[in-house]
Amino acid sequence: MEKQIINTKNAPAPIGPYNQAVLTGNLLFVSGQIALHPETNQLVQDDIKTETRQVMENLKAILTAAGIDFSNVLKSTIFITNMNDFAQINEVYGSYFSDAYPARETVQVAALPKGVNVEISVIASK
């Protein structure tokens, strides 16, 4: 099966040997996004809601580059470093979706890249 690499300057450049997203068939696999601002390459960590919003905006930019939006998301994975932040993360995350929410898991982890508090990846259908 053929794969197409999706990258956009409207989301942070990968910080390792990976791409922002890979499209194969009608499935788009979006790499985990953290709260790096794509223009400044600086972390946005004023508070957990602001951090989560930047993560979601990065995901939105990648989905847009692939010609789709959050309504196409089938599954998401949320990694957080503090489960006490879950309600605030969930509030921001939920505002990007309508009634047809994707499948999801949320996992507390010991640490994330660059010391961030939240990282989210998605799988979408084109």
mmCIF file with all atom_site columns, C-alpha atoms in Angstrom, residues 16 44 52 65 72 78 104:
data_model
loop_
_atom_site.group_PDB
_atom_site.id
_atom_site.type_symbol
_atom_site.label_atom_id
_atom_site.label_alt_id
_atom_site.label_comp_id
_atom_site.label_asym_id
_atom_site.label_entity_id
_atom_site.label_seq_id
_atom_site.pdbx_PDB_ins_code
_atom_site.Cartn_x
_atom_site.Cartn_y
_atom_site.Cartn_z
_atom_site.occupancy
_atom_site.B_iso_or_equiv
_atom_site.pdbx_formal_charge
_atom_site.auth_seq_id
_atom_site.auth_comp_id
_atom_site.auth_asym_id
_atom_site.auth_atom_id
_atom_site.pdbx_PDB_model_num
ATOM 1 C CA . GLY A 1 16  ? 12.926  13.550 15.501 1.00 0.00 ? 16  GLY A CA 1
ATOM 2 C CA . VAL A 1 44  ? 3.001   27.368 25.068 1.00 0.00 ? 44  VAL A CA 1
ATOM 3 C CA . THR A 1 52  ? -4.032  21.811 25.361 1.00 0.00 ? 52  THR A CA 1
ATOM 4 C CA . ALA A 1 65  ? -3.191  20.089 5.363  1.00 0.00 ? 65  ALA A CA 1
ATOM 5 C CA . ASN A 1 72  ? -12.938 12.829 10.372 1.00 0.00 ? 72  ASN A CA 1
ATOM 6 C CA . ILE A 1 78  ? -4.070  11.569 25.045 1.00 0.00 ? 78  ILE A CA 1
ATOM 7 C CA . ARG A 1 104 ? -10.174 7.615  22.792 1.00 0.00 ? 104 ARG A CA 1
#
